[in-house]
Each structure stands twice: as structure tokens, then as C-alpha cells.
CSV table of C-alpha atoms in Angstrom, one decimal:
chain,number,residue,atom,x,y,z
A,26,MET,CA,0.0,0.0,0.0
A,27,THR,CA,1.3,3.5,-0.9
A,28,ALA,CA,1.4,6.4,1.6
A,29,HIS,CA,-1.4,8.0,-0.5
A,30,GLU,CA,-3.6,4.9,-0.2
A,31,LEU,CA,-2.8,4.5,3.5
A,32,LEU,CA,-3.6,8.1,4.4
A,33,THR,CA,-6.8,8.2,2.2
A,34,SER,CA,-8.1,5.0,3.8
A,35,GLY,CA,-7.2,6.2,7.3
A,36,LEU,CA,-8.9,9.5,6.9
A,37,GLU,CA,-12.0,7.9,5.4
A,38,GLN,CA,-12.3,5.8,8.6
A,39,LEU,CA,-12.4,9.1,10.5
A,40,GLY,CA,-15.1,10.5,8.2
A,41,GLN,CA,-12.7,12.9,6.4
A,42,HIS,CA,-12.9,12.9,2.6
A,43,ASP,CA,-10.6,15.7,1.3
A,44,PRO,CA,-8.2,14.8,-1.5
A,45,GLN,CA,-6.6,18.2,-1.2
A,46,ALA,CA,-5.8,17.5,2.5
A,47,VAL,CA,-4.2,14.2,1.6
A,48,ASP,CA,-2.0,15.9,-1.0
A,49,LYS,CA,-1.0,18.6,1.5
A,50,LEU,CA,-0.2,16.1,4.2
A,51,LEU,CA,2.0,14.1,1.9
A,52,ALA,CA,3.8,17.2,0.7
A,53,PHE,CA,4.4,18.0,4.4
A,54,SER,CA,5.8,14.5,4.8
A,55,ASP,CA,8.2,15.0,1.9
A,56,LEU,CA,9.4,18.3,3.4
A,57,LEU,CA,9.7,16.8,6.9
A,58,LEU,CA,11.7,13.8,5.8
A,59,GLU,CA,14.0,15.9,3.5
A,60,LYS,CA,14.8,18.4,6.3
A,61,ASN,CA,15.2,15.5,8.8
A,62,LYS,CA,18.3,14.4,6.9
A,63,VAL,CA,20.1,17.5,8.2
A,64,MET,CA,18.1,18.3,11.3
A,65,ASN,CA,16.7,16.1,14.1
A,66,LEU,CA,12.9,16.6,13.7
A,67,THR,CA,11.5,13.1,14.0
A,68,ALA,CA,12.7,9.5,14.7
A,69,VAL,CA,10.1,8.3,12.2
A,70,THR,CA,11.8,8.1,8.7
A,71,ASP,CA,9.5,5.7,6.8
A,72,PRO,CA,6.8,7.6,4.8
A,73,LEU,CA,4.2,5.0,5.8
A,74,GLU,CA,5.0,5.4,9.4
A,75,VAL,CA,4.8,9.2,9.1
A,76,VAL,CA,1.2,8.6,7.9
A,77,THR,CA,0.2,6.3,10.8
A,78,ARG,CA,2.4,7.6,13.7
A,79,HIS,CA,2.0,11.3,12.9
A,80,PHE,CA,-0.9,12.1,10.6
A,81,LEU,CA,-3.5,9.6,11.5
A,82,ASP,CA,-2.5,9.8,15.2
A,83,CYS,CA,-3.2,13.6,15.2
A,84,ALA,CA,-6.2,13.6,12.8
A,85,PRO,CA,-8.9,12.9,15.5
A,86,LEU,CA,-8.0,16.2,17.1
A,87,ALA,CA,-9.1,18.2,14.0
A,88,CYS,CA,-12.8,17.8,14.8
A,89,TYR,CA,-12.2,19.7,18.1
A,90,ALA,CA,-10.4,22.5,16.3
A,91,ALA,CA,-13.0,23.3,13.6
A,92,GLY,CA,-13.6,27.1,13.5
A,93,LYS,CA,-11.4,27.8,16.5
A,94,THR,CA,-8.2,29.7,17.3
A,95,VAL,CA,-5.7,27.0,18.3
A,96,ILE,CA,-2.2,27.1,19.8
A,97,ASP,CA,0.1,24.1,19.6
A,98,VAL,CA,2.3,24.4,22.6
A,99,GLY,CA,5.8,23.0,22.1
A,100,CYS,CA,4.9,22.1,18.5
A,101,GLY,CA,8.2,20.4,17.7
A,102,ALA,CA,8.2,19.2,14.1
A,103,GLY,CA,4.6,20.5,13.7
A,104,PHE,CA,2.5,17.9,15.5
A,105,PRO,CA,-0.4,18.1,16.0
A,106,GLY,CA,-0.6,21.7,14.6
A,107,ILE,CA,0.1,21.2,10.9
A,108,PRO,CA,-2.3,18.2,10.5
A,109,VAL,CA,-4.9,20.2,12.4
A,110,ALA,CA,-4.4,23.2,10.2
A,111,ILE,CA,-4.7,21.1,7.0
A,112,LEU,CA,-7.7,19.0,8.2
A,113,SER,CA,-9.8,21.8,9.7
A,114,ASP,CA,-10.5,25.5,9.2
A,115,ALA,CA,-8.8,26.4,12.5
A,116,LYS,CA,-6.5,29.3,12.8
A,117,VAL,CA,-3.4,27.7,14.2
A,118,THR,CA,-0.4,29.2,16.0
A,119,LEU,CA,2.6,26.9,16.2
A,120,LEU,CA,4.7,27.8,19.3
A,121,ASP,CA,8.2,26.4,19.9
A,122,SER,CA,11.3,27.6,21.8
A,123,LEU,CA,13.7,26.3,19.1
A,124,GLY,CA,14.3,28.8,16.3
A,125,LYS,CA,15.4,26.2,13.8
A,126,ARG,CA,12.2,24.3,14.1
A,127,ILE,CA,10.1,27.4,13.7
A,128,LYS,CA,12.1,28.4,10.6
A,129,PHE,CA,11.4,25.0,9.1
A,130,LEU,CA,7.7,25.2,10.0
A,131,GLN,CA,7.4,28.7,8.4
A,132,GLU,CA,8.8,27.2,5.2
A,133,VAL,CA,6.1,24.5,5.4
A,134,ILE,CA,3.4,27.0,5.9
A,135,ASP,CA,4.6,29.1,2.9
A,136,GLU,CA,5.1,26.0,0.7
A,137,LEU,CA,1.6,24.6,1.5
A,138,GLY,CA,-0.2,27.9,1.5
A,139,LEU,CA,-1.6,27.5,5.0
A,140,THR,CA,-2.8,31.1,5.2
A,141,GLY,CA,-4.5,30.8,8.6
A,142,THR,CA,-1.4,29.3,10.3
A,143,GLN,CA,1.6,31.1,11.9
A,144,ALA,CA,4.8,29.8,13.4
A,145,VAL,CA,6.1,31.7,16.5
A,146,HIS,CA,9.5,31.4,18.2
A,147,ALA,CA,8.8,31.8,21.9
A,148,ARG,CA,8.7,30.0,25.2
A,149,ALA,CA,5.1,29.3,26.2
A,150,GLU,CA,5.5,30.8,29.7
A,151,GLU,CA,6.7,34.0,28.1
A,152,PHE,CA,4.2,34.2,25.2
A,153,ASP,CA,2.2,37.3,25.9
A,154,HIS,CA,-1.2,36.2,24.6
A,155,ARG,CA,-3.0,35.4,27.8
A,156,GLU,CA,-6.5,33.9,27.5
A,157,GLU,CA,-6.7,34.5,23.7
A,158,PHE,CA,-7.2,31.0,22.3
A,159,ASP,CA,-10.2,28.8,22.0
A,160,LEU,CA,-8.0,25.7,22.2
A,161,ALA,CA,-4.5,24.8,23.4
A,162,THR,CA,-3.0,21.5,22.5
A,163,SER,CA,0.2,19.7,23.0
A,164,ARG,CA,1.6,16.3,22.1
A,165,ALA,CA,4.0,14.4,24.4
A,166,VAL,CA,6.0,17.5,25.4
A,167,ALA,CA,6.1,17.1,29.2
A,168,ARG,CA,4.1,15.6,32.1
A,169,LEU,CA,0.5,16.8,32.2
A,170,ASN,CA,0.9,19.0,35.3
A,171,VAL,CA,3.7,20.9,33.6
A,172,LEU,CA,1.8,21.1,30.3
A,173,ALA,CA,-1.3,22.5,32.1
A,174,GLU,CA,0.7,25.4,33.6
A,175,LEU,CA,2.2,26.2,30.2
A,176,SER,CA,-1.1,25.8,28.2
A,177,LEU,CA,-4.1,26.8,30.3
A,178,PRO,CA,-3.1,30.4,30.9
A,179,LEU,CA,-3.3,30.9,27.1
A,180,VAL,CA,-6.9,29.5,26.9
A,181,LYS,CA,-10.1,31.7,27.0
A,182,VAL,CA,-12.6,30.9,29.8
A,183,GLY,CA,-14.9,28.4,28.1
A,184,GLY,CA,-12.2,27.1,25.9
A,185,TYR,CA,-10.3,23.9,26.1
A,186,PHE,CA,-6.8,22.4,26.6
A,187,ILE,CA,-6.4,19.0,24.9
A,188,ALA,CA,-3.3,17.0,25.6
A,189,MET,CA,-2.3,14.1,23.4
A,190,LYS,CA,-1.0,11.3,25.7
A,191,ALA,CA,-0.3,7.6,25.8
A,192,VAL,CA,-3.1,5.3,27.0
A,193,GLY,CA,-1.0,4.3,30.0
A,194,SER,CA,-1.1,7.9,31.4
A,195,ASP,CA,-3.6,7.3,34.2
A,196,GLU,CA,-1.2,8.1,37.0
A,197,GLU,CA,0.0,11.2,35.2
A,198,ILE,CA,-3.6,12.4,34.8
A,199,GLU,CA,-4.3,11.8,38.5
A,200,GLU,CA,-1.1,13.7,39.4
A,201,ALA,CA,-2.2,16.7,37.3
A,202,LYS,CA,-5.7,17.1,38.7
A,203,ASN,CA,-4.7,19.6,41.4
A,204,ALA,CA,-2.7,21.7,38.9
A,205,ILE,CA,-5.6,21.7,36.5
A,206,THR,CA,-7.9,23.0,39.2
A,207,ILE,CA,-5.5,25.7,40.4
A,208,LEU,CA,-5.1,26.9,36.9
A,209,GLY,CA,-8.8,27.3,36.3
A,210,GLY,CA,-9.5,24.1,34.5
A,211,ARG,CA,-11.7,21.0,35.0
A,212,LEU,CA,-10.8,17.6,33.6
A,213,GLU,CA,-13.8,16.9,31.4
A,214,ARG,CA,-13.1,13.6,29.9
A,215,VAL,CA,-10.4,11.2,28.6
A,216,ILE,CA,-10.9,9.7,25.2
A,217,ASP,CA,-8.9,6.6,24.0
A,218,TYR,CA,-9.0,5.9,20.3
A,219,THR,CA,-7.5,3.4,17.9
A,220,VAL,CA,-5.3,5.0,15.3
A,221,PRO,CA,-6.6,4.0,11.9
A,222,MET,CA,-4.5,1.7,9.8
A,223,SER,CA,-2.1,1.1,12.7
A,224,ASP,CA,-2.7,-2.5,13.7
A,225,GLY,CA,-4.6,-1.5,16.7
A,226,ARG,CA,-2.3,1.1,18.2
A,227,LYS,CA,-4.2,3.4,20.7
A,228,SER,CA,-3.7,7.0,21.6
A,229,ARG,CA,-5.5,9.3,24.2
A,230,LEU,CA,-6.9,12.8,24.3
A,231,VAL,CA,-7.1,14.4,27.7
A,232,ILE,CA,-9.7,17.1,27.5
A,233,VAL,CA,-9.7,19.9,30.0
A,234,LYS,CA,-12.2,22.8,30.0
A,235,LYS,CA,-11.2,26.2,31.2
A,236,ILE,CA,-13.9,27.2,33.6
A,237,LYS,CA,-12.4,30.3,35.2
A,238,SER,CA,-9.4,32.7,34.7
A,239,THR,CA,-6.0,31.4,35.6
A,240,PRO,CA,-4.5,33.3,38.6
A,241,ALA,CA,-2.1,36.0,37.5
A,242,LYS,CA,0.9,34.4,39.1
A,243,TYR,CA,0.8,31.5,36.6
A,244,PRO,CA,2.6,30.5,34.5
A,245,ARG,CA,5.8,30.7,36.6
A,246,ARG,CA,9.2,30.7,35.0
A,247,PHE,CA,10.0,27.4,33.5
A,248,GLN,CA,12.8,26.6,36.0
A,249,LYS,CA,10.2,26.9,38.8
A,250,ILE,CA,7.6,24.9,36.9
A,251,SER,CA,10.2,22.1,36.4
A,252,ALA,CA,11.6,22.2,39.9
A,253,ALA,CA,8.3,22.3,41.7
A,254,PRO,CA,5.4,21.3,39.5
A,255,LEU,CA,1.9,22.0,40.8
């Protein structure tokens, strides 16, 4: 099976039928794997695995992003932000502290014509756009209590923070409940899903609703967050 067939079949299983999106995702894969030869962006180097481990893993998040302003905190090589931007009409901000990654992602944005998407070089705890986004998301960047302090301050009251986690993250979620409450959030639900075309591999969305404003003293400096997580 080709990457095109694999991606098309996987997206169809998710109820997404957009040939243009398939073409853009595969163009992103080409750009990613080419840049990966000279820069450490992903450990996944097989085009078919890029489809399953990156694109189809992230695709279920797109339905939560439709019509929203989204910030991908610690976006790394562009996951989940670039797939979300391609698969929905969300306005996506890709945020990362490494300038080289942001430069690459800006090239991707320009090459693919993702007009509603921007790449920003900044640390999340220093990014001065407090409570401006409908949705913050992050994928396997840090433990959930740390991610919550970096992400929830950026979310509007009534908006959501959705963390992409492994299915074995129950202890991590329990550990983060106090932090989520302090930061103005409420754990709403945890959704486990099977990644299409992946031989049964499962992933998890941890969905947190922002129910009140985050106290002004958060987020703290990253050194403090790391040394003494909430």
C-alpha cells in the first residue's frame, strides 16, 4: 500500500474525505523527511510510518479544532498543529522555543499555502497572549501538570486544553488534577481511540475545560515549573 492509499483509507475511517488535504499532508511528509536528513525533527523516517504515527494519530484532534483559534504548545516538528491546520478550518499558532524548528515550519506554511497558520518562536511561559485562544493542545512534550501550567493560561474561559497522551497515562492524569484546578481548568473527559491503519495502536486525548481565569501568578518561570510542578 502506498502512503497516499494508506492516508486516504485512514482519513476515510475518521469520516474525512478531502483529496486536497491528503496531497498537502503528503507534501508536508516530503518536506519533513528531507529536512530530517540535516536536522533532528522526527525519529520516524519511513513515509508509511509518518502517515500512521503522525498524521492519523493527530487527525482525530481536527474535529475539536474546527472554526477555532488554536495554539500548539511546544509544537516540535509540527504535530499536531500542521495536520490540524490542514484537516480543519482552524487558525493555528505553532509555538516552539527552538528557532530552527520554527524556521522550518514557516517554510512548510509558505510551501503549502496555509494562510491561517503562523509559526512563532517563543517560550510558552513568556508568550504574551493570555486567554486569547479557544483551544490549546500539546503532544507528548512534558508531564501533564507541567503542560497544564504552560497551556491553560493561554486559553479563554470556556475554551479547552487537549493534551495528546499515551493510553498508559492514568497516573500522570491523576497527578495533574490539582494543577488543573489551580489553573482554572476542569478535567472533562479522557478519550482513548484506535489510530486508523495502525494494527490497533491506541492514543489518548485528555480534555480539560477552562472554567475560570488562571490566577495572574501563573505560569511561573520554566525553571520553577520544572523544579516544583503544581
